[in-house]
PDB file of C-alpha atoms in Angstrom:
ATOM      1  CA  MET A 236      44.497  79.221  54.751  1.00  0.00           C
ATOM      2  CA  SER A 237      42.331  77.393  56.629  1.00  0.00           C
ATOM      3  CA  PRO A 238      39.350  75.097  55.413  1.00  0.00           C
ATOM      4  CA  PHE A 239      35.358  76.791  56.185  1.00  0.00           C
ATOM      5  CA  PHE A 240      34.815  73.762  58.143  1.00  0.00           C
ATOM      6  CA  SER A 241      36.426  70.543  59.971  1.00  0.00           C
ATOM      7  CA  ILE A 242      34.968  67.220  59.883  1.00  0.00           C
ATOM      8  CA  LEU A 243      35.654  64.998  62.727  1.00  0.00           C
ATOM      9  CA  ILE A 244      34.938  61.237  62.773  1.00  0.00           C
ATOM     10  CA  PRO A 245      35.803  58.641  66.052  1.00  0.00           C
ATOM     11  CA  VAL A 246      36.989  55.525  64.502  1.00  0.00           C
ATOM     12  CA  PHE A 247      36.760  52.061  67.009  1.00  0.00           C
ATOM     13  CA  ASN A 248      37.054  48.409  65.158  1.00  0.00           C
ATOM     14  CA  GLN A 249      35.222  49.782  61.979  1.00  0.00           C
ATOM     15  CA  VAL A 250      36.835  48.118  59.580  1.00  0.00           C
ATOM     16  CA  GLY A 251      34.758  47.457  56.839  1.00  0.00           C
ATOM     17  CA  LEU A 252      32.163  50.043  57.735  1.00  0.00           C
ATOM     18  CA  MET A 253      33.483  52.951  56.924  1.00  0.00           C
ATOM     19  CA  ASP A 254      34.166  52.544  52.903  1.00  0.00           C
ATOM     20  CA  HIS A 255      30.659  54.335  51.829  1.00  0.00           C
ATOM     21  CA  CYS A 256      31.094  57.110  54.565  1.00  0.00           C
ATOM     22  CA  ILE A 257      34.452  58.127  53.490  1.00  0.00           C
ATOM     23  CA  GLU A 258      33.875  57.829  49.764  1.00  0.00           C
ATOM     24  CA  THR A 259      31.044  59.812  50.338  1.00  0.00           C
ATOM     25  CA  ILE A 260      32.667  62.886  51.695  1.00  0.00           C
ATOM     26  CA  LYS A 261      35.353  62.721  49.640  1.00  0.00           C
ATOM     27  CA  ASN A 262      32.785  62.704  46.326  1.00  0.00           C
ATOM     28  CA  GLN A 263      31.393  66.160  47.943  1.00  0.00           C
ATOM     29  CA  SER A 264      31.208  69.415  45.006  1.00  0.00           C
ATOM     30  CA  TYR A 265      32.419  71.427  47.880  1.00  0.00           C
ATOM     31  CA  LYS A 266      35.908  71.205  48.683  1.00  0.00           C
ATOM     32  CA  ASP A 267      36.803  73.492  51.458  1.00  0.00           C
ATOM     33  CA  PHE A 268      37.184  71.448  54.520  1.00  0.00           C
ATOM     34  CA  GLU A 269      39.021  69.141  56.065  1.00  0.00           C
ATOM     35  CA  VAL A 270      38.407  65.680  57.083  1.00  0.00           C
ATOM     36  CA  ILE A 271      39.604  64.028  60.379  1.00  0.00           C
ATOM     37  CA  LEU A 272      39.850  60.355  61.001  1.00  0.00           C
ATOM     38  CA  VAL A 273      40.906  59.752  64.925  1.00  0.00           C
ATOM     39  CA  ASP A 274      41.299  56.348  65.399  1.00  0.00           C
ATOM     40  CA  ASP A 275      40.464  55.535  69.868  1.00  0.00           C
ATOM     41  CA  GLY A 276      42.414  52.313  70.222  1.00  0.00           C
ATOM     42  CA  SER A 277      40.991  49.890  67.275  1.00  0.00           C
ATOM     43  CA  THR A 278      41.722  46.194  68.113  1.00  0.00           C
ATOM     44  CA  ASP A 279      41.218  45.549  64.323  1.00  0.00           C
ATOM     45  CA  ASP A 280      43.476  47.168  61.588  1.00  0.00           C
ATOM     46  CA  SER A 281      40.840  50.428  61.349  1.00  0.00           C
ATOM     47  CA  TYR A 282      44.262  52.639  61.779  1.00  0.00           C
ATOM     48  CA  ASN A 283      45.128  51.295  58.585  1.00  0.00           C
ATOM     49  CA  MET A 284      42.502  51.450  56.565  1.00  0.00           C
ATOM     50  CA  CYS A 285      41.997  54.741  57.781  1.00  0.00           C
ATOM     51  CA  LEU A 286      45.248  55.791  56.477  1.00  0.00           C
ATOM     52  CA  GLY A 287      44.315  54.029  53.490  1.00  0.00           C
ATOM     53  CA  PHE A 288      40.991  56.440  52.553  1.00  0.00           C
ATOM     54  CA  CYS A 289      43.495  59.570  53.098  1.00  0.00           C
ATOM     55  CA  GLN A 290      46.515  58.576  51.062  1.00  0.00           C
ATOM     56  CA  GLY A 291      46.515  61.225  48.371  1.00  0.00           C
ATOM     57  CA  ASP A 292      43.840  63.237  49.897  1.00  0.00           C
ATOM     58  CA  ASP A 293      45.658  66.171  51.485  1.00  0.00           C
ATOM     59  CA  ARG A 294      41.988  67.044  52.951  1.00  0.00           C
ATOM     60  CA  PHE A 295      42.114  63.771  55.050  1.00  0.00           C
ATOM     61  CA  ARG A 296      44.681  63.014  58.401  1.00  0.00           C
ATOM     62  CA  VAL A 297      44.169  60.608  60.407  1.00  0.00           C
ATOM     63  CA  LEU A 298      44.976  60.529  64.345  1.00  0.00           C
ATOM     64  CA  LYS A 299      45.460  57.746  66.871  1.00  0.00           C
ATOM     65  CA  HIS A 300      45.078  56.691  70.112  1.00  0.00           C
ATOM     66  CA  GLU A 301      46.689  54.068  71.898  1.00  0.00           C
ATOM     67  CA  LYS A 302      44.050  53.011  74.120  1.00  0.00           C
ATOM     68  CA  ASN A 303      40.374  53.398  73.389  1.00  0.00           C
ATOM     69  CA  GLY A 304      39.193  56.236  75.533  1.00  0.00           C
ATOM     70  CA  SER A 305      35.729  57.117  74.568  1.00  0.00           C
ATOM     71  CA  LEU A 306      33.606  59.118  71.895  1.00  0.00           C
ATOM     72  CA  VAL A 307      34.494  62.058  74.028  1.00  0.00           C
ATOM     73  CA  ALA A 308      38.058  61.395  74.034  1.00  0.00           C
ATOM     74  CA  ALA A 309      38.691  60.880  69.831  1.00  0.00           C
ATOM     75  CA  ARG A 310      36.419  63.953  69.377  1.00  0.00           C
ATOM     76  CA  TYR A 311      38.305  65.676  71.872  1.00  0.00           C
ATOM     77  CA  THR A 312      41.621  64.848  70.694  1.00  0.00           C
ATOM     78  CA  GLY A 313      40.245  65.979  66.902  1.00  0.00           C
ATOM     79  CA  MET A 314      39.123  68.673  68.107  1.00  0.00           C
ATOM     80  CA  LYS A 315      42.581  70.279  69.167  1.00  0.00           C
ATOM     81  CA  GLU A 316      44.158  69.711  65.661  1.00  0.00           C
ATOM     82  CA  CYS A 317      40.878  71.083  63.705  1.00  0.00           C
ATOM     83  CA  GLN A 318      41.364  74.183  61.586  1.00  0.00           C
ATOM     84  CA  GLY A 319      38.099  74.769  60.310  1.00  0.00           C
ATOM     85  CA  GLN A 320      35.657  77.473  61.154  1.00  0.00           C
ATOM     86  CA  TYR A 321      33.311  75.230  62.299  1.00  0.00           C
ATOM     87  CA  ILE A 322      33.889  71.295  63.716  1.00  0.00           C
ATOM     88  CA  LEU A 323      31.108  68.792  62.209  1.00  0.00           C
ATOM     89  CA  PHE A 324      30.935  65.970  63.832  1.00  0.00           C
TER      90      PHE A 324
END
């Protein structure tokens, strides 16, 4: 069964800046959602950071762009993978 909504989070060079955001989402009492993190060609360790956040939680997925595209490109990539009835940014 698909989740009620999908949350798309574009990521670009966010090591050390996303911890609170992800932990807040993980700790919500409502659980019928998915989170898609799209690493948009980060030059730091953001992709591995995202993989670490997602470990052990099937609601979270990570996608990766090899080159930085743009916020719009990252959102479009995420939208193609969404399974929720609604999409949130």
